[in-house]
XYZ file of C-alpha atoms in Angstrom:
656
model
C 22.043 32.870 -15.518
C 24.683 31.893 -12.633
C 26.319 28.814 -12.874
C 24.571 27.152 -10.303
C 21.381 27.695 -11.995
C 23.062 26.153 -15.607
C 23.483 23.201 -13.433
C 20.045 23.021 -12.586
C 19.435 22.465 -16.147
C 22.049 20.148 -16.675
C 21.003 17.584 -14.259
C 17.534 16.951 -16.692
C 19.172 18.570 -20.245
C 21.896 15.639 -19.941
C 19.869 12.575 -20.169
C 17.376 14.392 -22.469
C 20.477 15.127 -25.158
C 21.505 11.339 -24.740
C 18.173 10.391 -25.383
C 17.843 12.523 -28.461
C 20.999 11.511 -30.134
C 20.292 7.586 -29.202
C 16.955 7.957 -30.653
C 16.997 9.948 -33.855
C 20.437 8.575 -34.810
C 20.608 5.310 -33.374
C 21.695 3.904 -36.350
C 24.585 6.146 -37.522
C 26.032 6.160 -34.210
C 25.512 1.821 -33.864
C 25.022 0.203 -30.295
C 28.409 1.119 -28.886
C 27.478 4.948 -29.825
C 24.001 4.621 -28.064
C 25.050 3.376 -24.621
C 28.003 5.493 -24.416
C 26.077 8.884 -25.385
C 23.186 7.913 -22.834
C 26.011 6.951 -20.314
C 27.704 9.760 -20.629
C 24.449 11.990 -20.355
C 23.941 9.804 -17.174
C 27.245 10.566 -15.712
C 27.247 14.457 -16.544
C 23.576 14.480 -14.828
C 24.960 12.550 -11.637
C 27.946 14.561 -10.982
C 25.826 17.675 -11.730
C 23.212 16.589 -9.123
C 26.155 15.871 -6.559
C 27.394 18.954 -6.853
C 23.876 20.663 -6.503
C 23.301 18.673 -4.000
C 26.555 19.804 -2.106
C 25.649 23.436 -2.517
C 21.917 22.746 -1.095
C 23.322 21.359 1.831
C 25.871 24.692 1.969
C 22.395 26.627 1.988
C 21.770 27.389 -1.796
C 17.875 27.187 -1.959
C 16.398 28.079 -5.438
C 12.535 28.802 -6.719
C 12.239 30.503 -9.793
C 11.063 30.553 -13.427
C 13.032 29.195 -16.002
C 10.254 29.096 -19.182
C 7.062 31.254 -19.341
C 4.967 29.150 -21.726
C 1.471 31.270 -21.255
C -0.087 33.689 -19.473
C -3.988 33.889 -18.615
C -4.622 36.595 -16.735
C -2.819 36.025 -13.367
C -1.801 32.722 -14.066
C 1.446 31.896 -15.729
C 2.172 28.189 -17.447
C 5.892 28.231 -16.665
C 9.030 25.760 -16.206
C 10.761 26.359 -13.343
C 12.631 24.920 -10.727
C 12.442 24.293 -6.974
C 15.721 23.208 -5.759
C 15.848 22.309 -2.003
C 16.733 19.509 0.217
C 14.286 17.317 -0.945
C 14.447 17.717 -4.560
C 18.091 17.859 -4.479
C 18.185 14.522 -2.764
C 15.658 12.832 -4.691
C 17.670 14.176 -7.959
C 20.741 12.632 -6.545
C 18.786 9.283 -6.181
C 17.255 9.437 -9.577
C 20.319 10.229 -11.208
C 22.439 7.928 -9.696
C 20.447 4.828 -10.001
C 19.541 5.279 -13.505
C 23.399 5.550 -14.156
C 23.667 2.077 -12.434
C 20.795 0.724 -14.527
C 22.251 2.019 -17.658
C 25.906 0.636 -17.326
C 23.666 -2.624 -16.284
C 21.574 -2.754 -19.551
C 25.062 -3.132 -21.425
C 25.093 -6.587 -20.098
C 21.522 -7.338 -20.234
C 20.550 -6.114 -23.359
C 23.709 -7.289 -25.426
C 21.582 -9.430 -27.997
C 18.619 -7.345 -28.327
C 17.903 -5.995 -31.745
C 15.948 -2.960 -29.812
C 19.264 -1.890 -28.073
C 19.374 1.701 -29.441
C 15.714 2.395 -28.820
C 15.974 0.920 -25.170
C 18.894 3.016 -24.381
C 16.977 6.329 -25.818
C 13.998 5.263 -23.740
C 15.175 5.120 -20.258
C 17.763 8.248 -20.597
C 14.394 9.746 -21.812
C 12.426 8.177 -18.756
C 15.476 9.557 -16.665
C 14.518 13.116 -18.101
C 11.064 13.201 -17.065
C 11.628 11.849 -13.250
C 14.219 14.829 -12.845
C 11.762 17.282 -14.326
C 8.957 16.382 -11.749
C 11.076 16.332 -8.836
C 12.594 19.627 -9.328
C 9.627 21.125 -10.410
C 8.230 24.592 -8.691
C 5.076 24.524 -10.314
C 1.886 22.335 -11.139
C 2.202 22.480 -14.831
C 5.645 21.172 -14.559
C 4.962 18.721 -12.146
C 2.012 17.290 -14.479
C 4.273 17.365 -17.247
C 7.055 15.271 -15.522
C 4.081 13.218 -14.070
C 2.852 12.173 -17.921
C 6.352 12.059 -18.976
C 6.910 9.253 -16.501
C 3.711 7.831 -17.379
C 4.503 7.693 -21.209
C 7.814 5.907 -20.457
C 6.428 3.150 -18.205
C 3.766 2.385 -21.369
C 6.418 2.070 -23.919
C 9.269 0.253 -21.933
C 6.772 -1.941 -20.469
C 5.434 -2.736 -23.568
C 9.355 -2.738 -25.046
C 8.904 -6.665 -26.264
C 5.735 -5.395 -28.215
C 6.119 -8.714 -30.088
C 4.721 -10.301 -26.942
C 0.526 -10.431 -26.439
C 1.603 -10.538 -22.741
C 3.872 -7.148 -23.216
C 0.688 -5.479 -24.576
C -1.505 -6.271 -22.397
C 0.695 -5.312 -19.469
C 1.684 -1.962 -20.854
C -2.241 -1.361 -21.926
C -3.114 -2.004 -18.479
C -0.522 0.289 -16.893
C -2.054 2.916 -19.307
C -5.512 2.618 -18.458
C -4.896 2.427 -14.383
C -2.858 4.958 -14.494
C -5.045 7.415 -16.477
C -7.759 6.732 -13.397
C -5.319 7.766 -11.235
C -4.633 10.683 -13.214
C -8.160 11.783 -13.830
C -8.302 12.920 -10.018
C -4.696 14.063 -10.268
C -6.191 16.355 -12.794
C -9.090 17.428 -10.972
C -7.005 17.837 -8.028
C -4.842 20.657 -9.870
C -8.039 22.340 -11.527
C -9.450 22.835 -7.936
C -5.633 24.285 -6.403
C -6.223 26.986 -9.775
C -9.471 27.520 -9.286
C -9.629 28.438 -5.422
C -6.067 29.919 -5.474
C -5.398 31.263 -8.908
C -1.761 30.102 -9.287
C -0.094 27.264 -10.403
C 3.212 27.805 -8.440
C 4.078 26.119 -5.539
C 4.996 28.932 -3.083
C 1.833 31.090 -3.983
C -0.412 27.876 -3.340
C 1.417 26.940 0.315
C 1.270 30.300 1.484
C -2.377 31.000 0.904
C -3.605 27.619 2.118
C -3.874 28.309 5.854
C -6.307 31.078 4.862
C -8.576 28.833 2.799
C -8.412 25.913 5.408
C -11.971 26.248 6.953
C -13.492 26.595 3.279
C -16.064 24.025 1.955
C -17.425 23.060 -1.139
C -20.529 21.323 -2.200
C -19.927 18.117 -4.370
C -23.562 17.091 -3.368
C -26.390 19.705 -2.982
C -26.488 20.052 0.652
C -23.312 18.417 1.795
C -20.213 20.169 2.561
C -16.765 19.078 2.128
C -13.479 20.902 3.178
C -12.107 22.321 0.251
C -8.239 20.957 1.772
C -9.745 17.249 2.328
C -10.834 17.035 -1.759
C -8.086 18.705 -3.109
C -5.735 16.473 -1.178
C -7.715 13.112 -1.949
C -7.722 14.009 -5.433
C -4.168 14.627 -5.650
C -3.647 11.143 -3.660
C -6.024 9.644 -6.218
C -3.114 10.348 -8.595
C -0.517 8.933 -6.259
C -2.537 5.907 -5.965
C -1.956 5.239 -9.583
C 1.635 6.086 -9.942
C 2.823 4.615 -6.623
C 0.547 1.772 -7.107
C -1.463 1.591 -3.803
C -4.567 -0.665 -3.400
C -6.825 -0.496 -5.385
C -5.182 0.537 -8.171
C -2.205 -1.509 -7.368
C -2.592 -3.866 -10.395
C -0.226 -2.539 -12.775
C 2.470 -2.951 -11.362
C 3.332 -6.734 -11.135
C 2.634 -6.974 -14.692
C 5.508 -4.102 -15.574
C 7.834 -7.042 -15.437
C 6.824 -7.790 -18.663
C 9.234 -5.155 -19.788
C 13.030 -6.174 -19.271
C 14.734 -6.368 -16.190
C 16.635 -2.742 -16.471
C 13.623 -1.124 -16.715
C 11.520 -3.150 -13.803
C 14.579 -2.046 -11.597
C 14.071 1.532 -12.911
C 10.542 2.094 -12.416
C 10.671 0.072 -8.959
C 13.311 1.706 -7.481
C 14.056 5.503 -8.633
C 11.227 6.600 -11.239
C 7.585 5.898 -11.607
C 6.540 4.328 -8.224
C 8.610 7.124 -6.270
C 6.415 9.909 -7.801
C 3.286 9.625 -5.787
C 5.343 9.345 -2.495
C 7.564 12.461 -3.719
C 4.481 14.316 -4.447
C 2.179 14.026 -1.119
C 5.247 14.570 0.795
C 6.072 17.697 -1.623
C 2.390 18.720 -0.848
C 2.877 18.624 2.941
C 1.481 22.038 3.577
C -1.941 20.908 1.984
C -1.938 17.278 3.527
C -1.505 18.910 6.749
C -4.671 21.073 6.991
C -6.479 17.758 6.456
C -6.510 15.126 9.391
C -9.399 13.134 6.828
C -6.913 13.240 4.306
C -4.170 11.755 5.914
C -6.162 9.174 7.629
C -7.121 7.717 4.191
C -3.492 7.982 3.193
C -2.626 5.739 6.014
C -5.312 3.043 5.999
C -4.739 2.640 1.917
C -0.773 2.201 2.733
C -1.285 -0.151 5.302
C -3.592 -2.100 3.521
C -0.754 -2.255 0.390
C 1.955 -2.961 2.743
C 0.104 -6.200 4.531
C -1.823 -7.558 1.447
C 0.557 -7.590 -1.211
C 3.198 -8.585 0.886
C 1.289 -11.854 1.576
C 0.939 -12.381 -2.219
C 4.653 -12.274 -2.434
C 4.752 -15.754 -0.562
C 3.197 -17.684 -3.447
C 4.863 -15.957 -6.264
C 7.387 -18.359 -8.048
C 8.621 -16.141 -10.555
C 11.680 -14.441 -9.177
C 10.841 -10.751 -10.606
C 7.197 -10.965 -9.506
C 8.231 -11.739 -5.713
C 10.793 -8.616 -5.954
C 7.420 -6.732 -7.855
C 5.317 -7.425 -5.200
C 7.671 -6.440 -2.306
C 7.840 -2.964 -3.948
C 4.170 -2.699 -3.593
C 4.671 -3.526 0.167
C 7.638 -1.339 0.876
C 5.052 1.794 -1.027
C 2.584 1.104 1.341
C 5.063 1.895 4.464
C 6.210 5.350 2.684
C 2.398 5.371 2.196
C 1.784 4.693 5.758
C 4.756 6.917 6.866
C 3.363 10.189 4.748
C -0.462 9.415 6.355
C 1.465 9.734 9.864
C 2.655 12.827 8.705
C 6.411 11.392 9.070
C 6.995 12.745 5.559
C 11.030 12.514 6.346
C 10.795 9.371 7.338
C 8.774 8.186 4.205
C 11.101 9.976 1.807
C 13.997 8.523 3.874
C 12.471 5.083 3.374
C 11.854 5.469 -0.354
C 15.980 6.576 -0.599
C 17.115 3.674 1.062
C 14.674 1.428 -0.937
C 16.005 2.599 -3.766
C 19.269 1.099 -3.142
C 18.205 -1.890 -2.337
C 15.470 -2.685 -4.847
C 17.580 -1.621 -7.473
C 20.243 -4.373 -5.974
C 17.327 -6.770 -5.499
C 15.795 -6.496 -9.628
C 19.245 -6.219 -11.134
C 20.777 -9.114 -8.927
C 17.627 -10.881 -10.086
C 18.264 -10.060 -13.767
C 21.834 -11.432 -13.743
C 20.095 -14.670 -12.201
C 18.046 -14.456 -15.322
C 20.979 -14.223 -17.408
C 22.901 -17.054 -16.295
C 19.827 -19.516 -16.770
C 19.358 -18.281 -19.937
C 15.991 -16.157 -19.259
C 14.794 -18.899 -16.625
C 12.629 -16.830 -13.919
C 10.988 -19.645 -12.148
C 12.255 -20.320 -8.837
C 11.503 -24.066 -8.989
C 14.027 -24.410 -11.566
C 17.181 -22.689 -9.969
C 18.566 -23.968 -6.615
C 22.374 -24.371 -5.963
C 23.339 -21.197 -7.889
C 25.674 -19.503 -5.114
C 28.747 -21.582 -6.560
C 28.340 -20.611 -9.954
C 27.097 -16.660 -9.222
C 29.320 -15.984 -6.031
C 29.269 -11.755 -6.515
C 25.643 -11.927 -7.515
C 24.744 -13.942 -4.896
C 26.528 -11.905 -1.921
C 25.334 -8.880 -3.220
C 21.996 -9.869 -3.617
C 22.114 -11.092 -0.462
C 22.865 -7.854 1.151
C 19.899 -6.601 -0.701
C 17.538 -9.183 1.052
C 19.255 -8.240 4.238
C 18.532 -4.904 4.056
C 15.110 -5.208 2.361
C 13.911 -7.760 5.563
C 15.136 -4.785 8.269
C 17.885 -6.688 9.556
C 19.889 -4.177 12.389
C 22.782 -2.487 10.843
C 21.497 -2.293 7.090
C 19.595 0.663 5.262
C 16.439 -1.011 5.521
C 16.276 -1.395 8.962
C 16.746 2.340 10.019
C 14.037 3.633 7.636
C 11.361 1.004 8.279
C 11.695 0.639 12.230
C 11.642 4.842 12.055
C 8.047 4.182 10.162
C 6.774 1.939 12.531
C 7.690 3.804 15.289
C 6.105 6.879 13.864
C 3.269 4.686 13.486
C 3.031 3.748 16.827
C 2.758 7.346 18.011
C 0.951 8.992 15.374
C -2.511 10.290 16.869
C -4.024 10.178 13.255
C -7.489 7.904 13.172
C -6.682 4.542 11.930
C -2.978 4.585 13.420
C -3.758 1.280 15.612
C -4.837 -0.424 12.239
C -1.456 0.539 10.420
C 0.495 -0.038 13.226
C -1.298 -3.933 13.323
C -0.199 -4.175 9.511
C 3.576 -2.816 9.351
C 4.275 -5.065 12.021
C 3.105 -7.990 10.626
C 4.625 -7.115 7.553
C 7.836 -7.244 8.943
C 7.657 -10.739 9.369
C 5.935 -11.620 5.754
C 8.959 -9.264 4.043
C 11.467 -11.505 5.902
C 9.818 -14.489 5.271
C 9.352 -13.793 0.890
C 12.526 -12.255 0.525
C 14.566 -15.473 2.168
C 12.562 -17.855 0.715
C 13.842 -16.026 -2.770
C 17.462 -16.421 -1.699
C 16.578 -20.035 -0.433
C 15.336 -21.401 -3.398
C 17.509 -19.662 -6.075
C 20.873 -20.030 -4.397
C 20.641 -23.154 -1.867
C 19.318 -26.205 -1.884
C 19.799 -29.033 -4.879
C 20.449 -27.726 -8.161
C 16.844 -27.737 -10.010
C 18.011 -26.180 -13.194
C 19.472 -29.300 -15.240
C 18.083 -30.233 -18.406
C 18.556 -32.437 -21.595
C 22.032 -31.243 -23.217
C 25.766 -30.796 -22.387
C 26.870 -31.242 -18.969
C 23.184 -31.844 -17.869
C 22.668 -27.885 -18.319
C 19.847 -27.689 -21.094
C 22.402 -27.300 -23.640
C 23.926 -24.414 -22.384
C 26.454 -25.551 -20.488
C 26.721 -24.686 -16.379
C 25.824 -20.972 -15.283
C 28.341 -18.223 -14.999
C 28.929 -15.496 -13.342
C 27.383 -11.932 -15.056
C 30.248 -9.443 -16.686
C 31.564 -6.854 -14.931
C 29.021 -4.345 -16.672
C 26.896 -6.450 -14.731
C 28.588 -7.327 -11.398
C 29.882 -3.751 -10.924
C 26.266 -1.684 -10.406
C 25.660 -4.663 -8.665
C 28.585 -3.724 -6.070
C 28.092 -0.418 -6.542
C 24.422 -0.442 -5.200
C 25.229 -3.049 -2.491
C 27.533 -0.402 -0.500
C 24.706 2.522 0.211
C 22.099 -0.789 0.774
C 24.536 -1.378 3.781
C 25.249 1.997 4.927
C 22.436 4.924 3.180
C 20.554 4.641 6.704
C 23.350 5.719 8.751
C 22.716 9.164 8.575
C 19.260 8.430 10.265
C 19.959 10.907 12.905
C 20.578 14.204 11.001
C 17.843 13.437 8.134
C 14.850 12.510 10.825
C 15.888 14.207 13.689
C 18.066 17.005 12.639
C 15.491 19.199 11.201
C 17.337 18.349 6.937
C 14.370 18.811 4.887
C 13.901 22.113 6.424
C 11.255 24.505 5.346
C 10.976 21.612 1.814
C 8.569 19.687 4.582
C 6.130 21.098 6.651
C 4.132 19.405 9.418
C 1.937 20.590 12.049
C 3.282 20.599 15.796
C 0.259 18.247 16.734
C 1.287 15.615 14.064
C 5.413 16.219 14.677
C 5.642 12.453 15.682
C 9.359 12.352 14.488
C 10.114 15.163 17.275
C 8.928 12.495 20.076
C 11.271 10.246 18.616
C 14.421 12.247 18.550
C 13.612 13.098 22.176
C 15.044 9.424 22.419
C 17.571 8.989 19.857
C 20.883 8.277 20.962
C 22.582 7.608 17.391
C 22.460 4.199 15.449
C 24.431 2.167 17.765
C 22.070 2.861 20.728
C 19.195 2.158 18.029
C 20.392 -1.448 17.024
C 21.240 -2.472 20.597
C 17.811 -1.314 21.488
C 16.080 -2.699 18.381
C 17.235 -6.350 19.981
C 14.527 -5.962 22.667
C 11.603 -4.841 19.889
C 9.179 -6.288 17.965
C 10.133 -5.935 14.730
C 13.400 -7.282 15.336
C 12.269 -10.622 16.529
C 9.734 -10.570 13.965
C 12.216 -10.099 11.012
C 14.387 -13.079 12.811
C 11.149 -15.082 12.780
C 10.574 -14.612 9.426
C 14.161 -15.513 7.933
C 14.673 -18.682 10.277
C 10.795 -19.857 9.179
C 12.302 -19.347 5.549
C 15.192 -21.033 6.738
C 13.478 -24.077 7.878
C 10.572 -24.620 4.983
C 13.021 -24.296 2.131
C 16.439 -25.563 3.804
C 15.739 -28.124 6.435
C 11.777 -29.264 5.318
C 11.549 -28.506 1.366
C 8.709 -30.766 1.320
C 6.805 -28.931 4.052
C 6.000 -25.929 1.570
C 3.560 -28.646 -0.689
C 1.849 -29.751 2.364
C 1.062 -26.494 3.483
C -0.142 -25.404 0.010
C -2.604 -28.323 0.195
C -4.228 -27.580 3.343
C -4.333 -24.219 2.967
C -6.449 -24.816 0.348
C -8.779 -21.591 -0.130
C -6.483 -19.214 1.618
C -3.816 -19.974 -0.636
C -6.248 -19.755 -3.919
C -6.878 -16.214 -2.698
C -2.997 -15.649 -2.623
C -2.360 -17.321 -5.580
C -5.100 -15.203 -7.751
C -4.032 -12.019 -5.722
C -7.633 -11.194 -4.045
C -9.468 -11.795 -7.407
C -8.970 -8.064 -8.909
C -7.549 -8.756 -11.944
C -10.964 -10.981 -12.626
C -12.933 -8.509 -10.872
C -11.903 -5.485 -12.804
C -12.143 -7.703 -16.260
C -15.779 -8.433 -14.881
C -16.570 -4.785 -13.897
C -15.140 -2.802 -17.195
C -15.036 -6.160 -19.534
C -17.687 -8.872 -19.489
C -20.008 -7.105 -16.942
C -20.450 -4.300 -18.693
C -21.034 -6.424 -22.094
C -23.852 -8.407 -20.516
C -25.205 -5.130 -18.984
C -25.233 -3.387 -22.178
C -26.854 -7.072 -23.569
C -29.715 -6.673 -20.822
C -30.402 -3.032 -22.043
C -30.871 -4.300 -25.571
C -33.322 -6.928 -24.739
C -35.269 -5.138 -22.242
C -35.742 -1.670 -23.786
C -37.445 -0.653 -26.824
C -35.930 -2.004 -29.934
C -36.537 0.789 -32.441
C -35.208 3.217 -29.686
C -32.076 1.068 -28.356
C -31.077 -0.156 -32.217
C -31.673 3.824 -33.577
C -29.812 5.910 -30.382
C -28.198 3.628 -28.347
C -26.916 0.301 -30.622
C -26.067 2.272 -33.390
C -24.393 5.483 -31.961
C -22.828 3.616 -28.888
C -21.496 1.139 -31.685
C -19.623 4.165 -33.399
C -18.775 5.658 -29.817
C -17.452 2.539 -28.718
C -15.437 1.944 -32.560
C -14.340 4.783 -32.394
C -12.926 4.696 -28.646
C -11.039 1.517 -29.866
C -9.365 2.681 -32.060
C -8.318 5.584 -30.438
C -7.067 2.719 -27.734
C -5.071 1.146 -30.649
C -3.822 4.803 -31.358
C -2.548 5.292 -28.359
C -0.785 1.957 -27.438
C 0.871 1.685 -30.936
C 4.407 2.351 -29.407
C 5.068 5.611 -30.828
C 5.896 8.332 -28.575
C 3.573 10.776 -30.389
C 0.792 8.908 -29.960
C 0.717 9.267 -26.243
C 1.765 12.425 -26.433
C -1.426 13.105 -27.882
C -3.015 11.851 -25.131
C -1.010 14.308 -22.955
C -1.556 17.137 -25.342
C -5.692 16.098 -24.703
C -4.980 16.279 -20.899
C -3.329 19.611 -20.998
C -6.411 21.021 -22.945
C -8.963 19.516 -20.399
C -6.798 21.266 -18.014
C -7.011 24.468 -19.579
C -10.863 23.955 -20.293
C -11.487 23.893 -16.292
C -9.261 26.522 -15.878
C -10.753 29.029 -18.300
C -14.256 27.608 -17.352
C -13.369 28.698 -13.463
C-alpha cells in the first residue's frame, strides 16, 4: 500500500477512531477528552482529505479494492475506494464542515448531559458519509447509505426524553425505509443484469444494455435503464428529502442545532445528490428518468420555499430552505448539468452550515428560544453572529458576488437551455423560487436582528431574568467566521469547475444533453457574469424579494398580519404544509384502521376472527414490537435493520 493509498483510509478512519474512543470510553476520558479526541480525529481527516484533493488535482486517480468480504460466483462483495475529482471534492467538503460543527458543538452542547455521546455520534456520522462518497462499488455505497440513515435516526432523537424528538426520529426512519426499498431494488436489478457490484464494470456495460427492456406488468415493456434509474432515484428522494418523501426533514429540527447543520449541509441530504451524479453514466441513457428527476426537483424547490415564508421557528425556516435548495440541485441533475448540481451542493454546504450555526448562536443567546416573533433587535447584542449570518443570507438569496449566486444562476441557465421534457415547467419553478428565497431569507434576518426587541420578559433587566443577550463564545463564533469566508468566495471558481472539465471522467454527459458546454461558450469570467446578471430576471427577482422583506418587516410590520388574514385559505395551506402529514397519517394510520374495521364488519366473522383478526393482530403486534425495538436509540438495534437489508439484497442476488 502506497502512502497516498494509506491516506485514503485515514480520511474515514480518523473520525471512526474518535467516535469509538468517545463512545466506549467517554466516562473515563471525560467531557474535555471526548471533544478533543473527536476534534483531533476530524482535523486529521480534514488535512488528509486536503492532501488527497491536491493529489487528485495533480492527476492521482485511484480505483481499487481494500478488503474482500464475500465472493459468490463472479460477484465480489468488497470495500474499495474510487478517488477522483468528484469523490475528493466531497471528502474535503464533508470533512471541513464536520470539523467546524465539532468545534461549534463545544459551546452549543456545553451543559448537555449527553455531551460525550453526542461527539461520538457526529464523528460516526462523518465516517459513514466519507465511506459513502469514496465508494467504488454498490455494496460500500449501501453501507454508507444505511450508516448515515442510522446516525440521523439517533441524532434526530438525541433528546429522546421529548416525545416530539422520538416521533421525528421514527418519522425519518420510516420515510427513508420507503426510499431505501426502491434503492435496494435498483441495486438488485444492477446485479441481476450486470453481474457485478463495481461501478467501473457497470458503467462500461451500461451502453450495451441501453436498449434492453423488462416487463414489470405482463405485456408492458419498460426500458431497463429507466427502471434502474428511477428505483435508484427513489432512494435519493428519501435521503435528499424530495417531494413527496420530503416530510421527515423539517421534523429533524428536533435534534440539537449542530446535527441540523451537519445533516443539512454536508451529510445525509447530500447523499442522494451525490449518488445521482455518480450514476450519471446510467441516467444519461434514460431521458424519461432525467425528466422525472427534473420535475420532482422543480416541485420541491418552489413549493417548499413557499412553506418557508410562513414559518416562525428560526430553524424551520432554514430547514425548508434546505428542501428548496436540494430541489435546485435535483433540477440540475435532471438537466444533465451534474457539475452545476455538485457545485451548488458545495456552495450550499458552506452557507447552509453558516445559517444553521448562526441560528444556533441566536438560540444560545436567547436561552433556547426559537420563535422569531420573540426576537428582534439582536444586531447590537450579537454583532459577530449578525454579520456572519448576513453573509449566509446574501449567499442563499443569490446576490451577485457571493457563492450562492454563481451556482444558482448556473442551474437556472442550464435548465433554460435543457432539451429534456419538463424543462419549461422546471425553469418557471426555479425562476420563481429566486424571489421566494430572497423573501423568506431576509424575513429571517429582519425579524431576528432588526426592529424592536421582542424578547423582553419578567425578571432582571427586563430580559426574562437572564440579563441582556450577549455574543456566543469563541468556539461558536470562530466556526461562523471560517464558514463565512467560503460562503463569499467558493463560487469564484465557477469557470474551471463548470466549463473547464474539472470533473473529467467522474461525470458523464451525453453530447445531446451537454448544456454546460453551451453555457461555456458565453462565459467570460466571474466579473462579466456579475455585470451580465444585472440585466437578467434572477437578479431583479432576488432584489425584489429582499426589498419586499424590508418593506413588510421593517417599514410596515403591521402588513404581514393583514396579508395573513386576507390570504385565508392559501395561508392555511402553507401553514399546514399542503396537508402531507395529515394525509400520510390518514392513509397509513387512521385510514388503515378504518379500512380494517370495515373489512371486519362486512366479512365472514368466523373467517375474519380466526384468520385475519387474530393472525393480523399477532403480526401487527410483532411488527410493533420490532419498531419499538428499532427506535430504542441503541445502535445495535438499528444495525439489526441494516443486516436485514443486506440479507434481502443477498437473497435477491442469489435468486437472480
